């Protein structure tokens, strides 16, 4: 994992406080039982406009509220209120660089007892300077994990539940200690679901495939954005359907997408090169588009961005 800084503040118990004051006790329910839900957003610094753009915060917070509903957590704020809380926090930080944002809604009571009802809820968010999540965005080497993705009838993958990331952590660590950069993971019925913390796309003969939302994947915000960019800007056909493991072996291109990995090419799976073994044209095209969009250089997609700094009114003489 690449360069990351430290937050100065967090939004905690209803106000912005120094990070050192945003602490939880060891008895906290979410710490003991994984009863939290979270999000991950990025903000991109645009030097020409001296502006920090947050990518699709409203959509991220709607998903957080959806995840919270699954876990009977009351976030306590609407998506629009959460966007306002976030922009206040980011203005207090005064970031002039790329950042990562971590909101969490969690069961906050300090008590023993595994359940979701009659437990108090809390919300916090913090942000930090952040570079790449994976070093080799231009060419990842992945393996298929021996672990299976959490199932909708065990811990729903469409809810971004903190406890479910024990599954992601097992997947990621076993991949990296075996020499891979990342892993692809199969769901209970043996189809490709996603990577440890990113959605996957496979290109075969100019058509782009990605697993459907009912295949135990997180309903990724970047996944949704990439589907739109592939269809509307690159005029490609995108099909959401189950993907067999062997389709990855014979694919022309494979790439991952997500807030952390952004858009990252997979160029090798186990001992097999994907296509030419280099990033393919479609991956390169959508990756370039993605970076234009998130940094504010694509006028048609400015509505996906929330600027943090309001422009000072021009002083009249
Ligand atoms: N799948 C998993 C398991 C993830 O943790 C993430 C990262 N949030 C993604 C997919 C990508 O989702 P998004 O595009 O919303 O970041």
mmCIF file of N, CA and C in Angstrom, residues 246-304:
data_model
loop_
_atom_site.group_PDB
_atom_site.id
_atom_site.type_symbol
_atom_site.label_atom_id
_atom_site.label_comp_id
_atom_site.label_asym_id
_atom_site.label_seq_id
_atom_site.Cartn_x
_atom_site.Cartn_y
_atom_site.Cartn_z
ATOM 1 N N UNK A 246 -12.752 -20.013 -15.921
ATOM 2 C CA UNK A 246 -11.915 -20.211 -17.121
ATOM 3 C C UNK A 246 -12.076 -19.084 -18.135
ATOM 4 N N UNK A 247 -13.148 -18.303 -18.007
ATOM 5 C CA UNK A 247 -13.263 -17.139 -18.892
ATOM 6 C C UNK A 247 -12.202 -16.103 -18.569
ATOM 7 N N UNK A 248 -11.786 -16.069 -17.318
ATOM 8 C CA UNK A 248 -10.701 -15.150 -16.931
ATOM 9 C C UNK A 248 -9.398 -15.601 -17.600
ATOM 10 N N UNK A 249 -9.177 -16.933 -17.617
ATOM 11 C CA UNK A 249 -7.929 -17.443 -18.204
ATOM 12 C C UNK A 249 -7.807 -17.076 -19.688
ATOM 13 N N UNK A 250 -8.949 -17.083 -20.391
ATOM 14 C CA UNK A 250 -8.883 -16.871 -21.843
ATOM 15 C C UNK A 250 -9.303 -15.465 -22.259
ATOM 16 N N UNK A 251 -9.502 -14.581 -21.264
ATOM 17 C CA UNK A 251 -9.966 -13.223 -21.590
ATOM 18 C C UNK A 251 -8.886 -12.451 -22.353
ATOM 19 N N UNK A 252 -9.350 -11.441 -23.120
ATOM 20 C CA UNK A 252 -8.404 -10.536 -23.796
ATOM 21 C C UNK A 252 -7.889 -9.489 -22.813
ATOM 22 N N UNK A 253 -8.790 -9.061 -21.907
ATOM 23 C CA UNK A 253 -8.399 -8.073 -20.895
ATOM 24 C C UNK A 253 -9.199 -8.366 -19.623
ATOM 25 N N UNK A 254 -8.614 -8.067 -18.491
ATOM 26 C CA UNK A 254 -9.334 -8.124 -17.212
ATOM 27 C C UNK A 254 -8.901 -6.890 -16.416
ATOM 28 N N UNK A 255 -9.863 -6.237 -15.781
ATOM 29 C CA UNK A 255 -9.460 -5.127 -14.912
ATOM 30 C C UNK A 255 -10.336 -5.069 -13.670
ATOM 31 N N UNK A 256 -9.781 -4.434 -12.642
ATOM 32 C CA UNK A 256 -10.500 -4.215 -11.390
ATOM 33 C C UNK A 256 -10.902 -2.750 -11.306
ATOM 34 N N UNK A 257 -11.984 -2.485 -10.582
ATOM 35 C CA UNK A 257 -12.309 -1.088 -10.309
ATOM 36 C C UNK A 257 -12.898 -0.967 -8.920
ATOM 37 N N UNK A 258 -12.683 0.191 -8.332
ATOM 38 C CA UNK A 258 -13.185 0.470 -6.991
ATOM 39 C C UNK A 258 -12.536 1.754 -6.516
ATOM 40 N N UNK A 259 -13.055 2.275 -5.431
ATOM 41 C CA UNK A 259 -12.521 3.542 -4.925
ATOM 42 C C UNK A 259 -11.029 3.415 -4.622
ATOM 43 N N UNK A 260 -10.636 2.302 -3.993
ATOM 44 C CA UNK A 260 -9.223 2.118 -3.642
ATOM 45 C C UNK A 260 -8.353 1.885 -4.862
ATOM 46 N N UNK A 261 -8.667 0.838 -5.629
ATOM 47 C CA UNK A 261 -7.807 0.453 -6.774
ATOM 48 C C UNK A 261 -7.981 1.389 -7.965
ATOM 49 N N UNK A 262 -9.039 2.223 -7.946
ATOM 50 C CA UNK A 262 -9.389 3.105 -9.076
ATOM 51 C C UNK A 262 -9.704 2.199 -10.280
ATOM 52 N N UNK A 263 -8.969 2.302 -11.379
ATOM 53 C CA UNK A 263 -9.145 1.301 -12.444
ATOM 54 C C UNK A 263 -7.773 0.667 -12.654
ATOM 55 N N UNK A 264 -7.646 -0.613 -12.369
ATOM 56 C CA UNK A 264 -6.342 -1.281 -12.386
ATOM 57 C C UNK A 264 -6.382 -2.510 -13.297
ATOM 58 N N UNK A 265 -5.415 -2.600 -14.184
ATOM 59 C CA UNK A 265 -5.349 -3.737 -15.115
ATOM 60 C C UNK A 265 -4.857 -4.989 -14.395
ATOM 61 N N UNK A 266 -5.459 -6.123 -14.718
ATOM 62 C CA UNK A 266 -4.889 -7.420 -14.331
ATOM 63 C C UNK A 266 -4.232 -7.968 -15.583
ATOM 64 N N UNK A 267 -2.937 -8.208 -15.533
ATOM 65 C CA UNK A 267 -2.229 -8.666 -16.737
ATOM 66 C C UNK A 267 -1.770 -10.120 -16.618
ATOM 67 N N UNK A 268 -1.923 -10.693 -15.435
ATOM 68 C CA UNK A 268 -1.509 -12.087 -15.261
ATOM 69 C C UNK A 268 -2.378 -12.742 -14.193
ATOM 70 N N UNK A 269 -2.857 -13.945 -14.472
ATOM 71 C CA UNK A 269 -3.582 -14.699 -13.456
ATOM 72 C C UNK A 269 -2.848 -16.029 -13.257
ATOM 73 N N UNK A 270 -2.343 -16.217 -12.040
ATOM 74 C CA UNK A 270 -1.488 -17.367 -11.711
ATOM 75 C C UNK A 270 -0.365 -17.470 -12.739
ATOM 76 N N UNK A 271 -0.221 -18.590 -13.479
ATOM 77 C CA UNK A 271 0.915 -18.678 -14.411
ATOM 78 C C UNK A 271 0.535 -18.270 -15.832
ATOM 79 N N UNK A 272 -0.665 -17.679 -16.017
ATOM 80 C CA UNK A 272 -1.131 -17.343 -17.367
ATOM 81 C C UNK A 272 -1.166 -15.835 -17.573
ATOM 82 N N UNK A 273 -0.615 -15.389 -18.714
ATOM 83 C CA UNK A 273 -0.779 -13.995 -19.105
ATOM 84 C C UNK A 273 -2.220 -13.762 -19.534
ATOM 85 N N UNK A 274 -2.756 -12.574 -19.234
ATOM 86 C CA UNK A 274 -4.063 -12.179 -19.770
ATOM 87 C C UNK A 274 -3.794 -11.465 -21.092
ATOM 88 N N UNK A 275 -4.396 -11.936 -22.159
ATOM 89 C CA UNK A 275 -4.182 -11.330 -23.483
ATOM 90 C C UNK A 275 -2.702 -11.277 -23.790
ATOM 91 N N UNK A 276 -2.218 -10.063 -24.091
ATOM 92 C CA UNK A 276 -0.803 -9.897 -24.456
ATOM 93 C C UNK A 276 0.109 -9.840 -23.224
ATOM 94 N N UNK A 277 -0.489 -9.834 -22.046
ATOM 95 C CA UNK A 277 0.315 -9.688 -20.826
ATOM 96 C C UNK A 277 0.585 -8.231 -20.489
ATOM 97 N N UNK A 278 -0.002 -7.319 -21.278
ATOM 98 C CA UNK A 278 0.101 -5.874 -21.028
ATOM 99 C C UNK A 278 -1.312 -5.311 -20.849
ATOM 100 N N UNK A 279 -1.418 -4.101 -20.278
ATOM 101 C CA UNK A 279 -2.724 -3.472 -20.185
ATOM 102 C C UNK A 279 -3.333 -3.344 -21.576
ATOM 103 N N UNK A 280 -4.616 -3.760 -21.727
ATOM 104 C CA UNK A 280 -5.277 -3.723 -23.034
ATOM 105 C C UNK A 280 -5.875 -2.361 -23.344
ATOM 106 N N UNK A 281 -6.329 -2.216 -24.589
ATOM 107 C CA UNK A 281 -6.823 -0.916 -25.077
ATOM 108 C C UNK A 281 -8.089 -0.453 -24.353
ATOM 109 N N UNK A 282 -9.007 -1.385 -24.121
ATOM 110 C CA UNK A 282 -10.262 -0.991 -23.474
ATOM 111 C C UNK A 282 -9.994 -0.577 -22.030
ATOM 112 N N UNK A 283 -9.148 -1.335 -21.363
ATOM 113 C CA UNK A 283 -8.790 -0.980 -19.980
ATOM 114 C C UNK A 283 -8.125 0.394 -19.952
ATOM 115 N N UNK A 284 -7.191 0.610 -20.875
ATOM 116 C CA UNK A 284 -6.494 1.897 -20.920
ATOM 117 C C UNK A 284 -7.482 3.034 -21.185
ATOM 118 N N UNK A 285 -8.407 2.787 -22.131
ATOM 119 C CA UNK A 285 -9.383 3.816 -22.490
ATOM 120 C C UNK A 285 -10.266 4.196 -21.311
ATOM 121 N N UNK A 286 -10.802 3.203 -20.624
ATOM 122 C CA UNK A 286 -11.729 3.508 -19.526
ATOM 123 C C UNK A 286 -10.970 4.064 -18.320
ATOM 124 N N UNK A 287 -9.747 3.627 -18.165
ATOM 125 C CA UNK A 287 -8.919 4.130 -17.050
ATOM 126 C C UNK A 287 -8.617 5.617 -17.255
ATOM 127 N N UNK A 288 -8.226 5.994 -18.478
ATOM 128 C CA UNK A 288 -7.958 7.410 -18.759
ATOM 129 C C UNK A 288 -9.212 8.252 -18.555
ATOM 130 N N UNK A 289 -10.334 7.730 -19.056
ATOM 131 C CA UNK A 289 -11.605 8.438 -18.870
ATOM 132 C C UNK A 289 -11.910 8.635 -17.390
ATOM 133 N N UNK A 290 -11.720 7.571 -16.631
ATOM 134 C CA UNK A 290 -12.012 7.623 -15.192
ATOM 135 C C UNK A 290 -11.210 8.740 -14.521
ATOM 136 N N UNK A 291 -9.919 8.804 -14.818
ATOM 137 C CA UNK A 291 -9.090 9.828 -14.161
ATOM 138 C C UNK A 291 -9.482 11.234 -14.628
ATOM 139 N N UNK A 292 -9.884 11.367 -15.900
ATOM 140 C CA UNK A 292 -10.388 12.676 -16.360
ATOM 141 C C UNK A 292 -11.642 13.064 -15.576
ATOM 142 N N UNK A 293 -12.539 12.094 -15.425
ATOM 143 C CA UNK A 293 -13.816 12.366 -14.753
ATOM 144 C C UNK A 293 -13.585 12.760 -13.293
ATOM 145 N N UNK A 294 -12.815 11.955 -12.556
ATOM 146 C CA UNK A 294 -12.702 12.191 -11.109
ATOM 147 C C UNK A 294 -11.938 13.471 -10.787
ATOM 148 N N UNK A 295 -11.064 13.887 -11.698
ATOM 149 C CA UNK A 295 -10.280 15.089 -11.406
ATOM 150 C C UNK A 295 -10.954 16.350 -11.946
ATOM 151 N N UNK A 296 -12.142 16.198 -12.550
ATOM 152 C CA UNK A 296 -12.897 17.371 -13.001
ATOM 153 C C UNK A 296 -12.568 17.818 -14.412
ATOM 154 N N UNK A 297 -11.847 16.968 -15.175
ATOM 155 C CA UNK A 297 -11.453 17.361 -16.535
ATOM 156 C C UNK A 297 -12.450 16.916 -17.602
ATOM 157 N N UNK A 298 -13.561 16.297 -17.186
ATOM 158 C CA UNK A 298 -14.580 15.850 -18.151
ATOM 159 C C UNK A 298 -15.873 16.625 -17.874
ATOM 160 N N UNK A 299 -16.132 17.692 -18.650
ATOM 161 C CA UNK A 299 -17.280 18.569 -18.371
ATOM 162 C C UNK A 299 -18.608 17.819 -18.256
ATOM 163 N N UNK A 300 -18.803 16.773 -19.058
ATOM 164 C CA UNK A 300 -20.086 16.053 -19.037
ATOM 165 C C UNK A 300 -20.326 15.298 -17.732
ATOM 166 N N UNK A 301 -19.285 15.126 -16.926
ATOM 167 C CA UNK A 301 -19.439 14.317 -15.708
ATOM 168 C C UNK A 301 -19.184 15.119 -14.428
ATOM 169 N N UNK A 302 -19.266 16.440 -14.552
ATOM 170 C CA UNK A 302 -19.061 17.272 -13.364
ATOM 171 C C UNK A 302 -20.142 17.017 -12.312
ATOM 172 N N UNK A 303 -21.313 16.543 -12.778
ATOM 173 C CA UNK A 303 -22.385 16.286 -11.802
ATOM 174 C C UNK A 303 -22.064 15.099 -10.883
ATOM 175 N N UNK A 304 -21.031 14.330 -11.205
ATOM 176 C CA UNK A 304 -20.608 13.246 -10.308
ATOM 177 C C UNK A 304 -19.693 13.769 -9.194
#
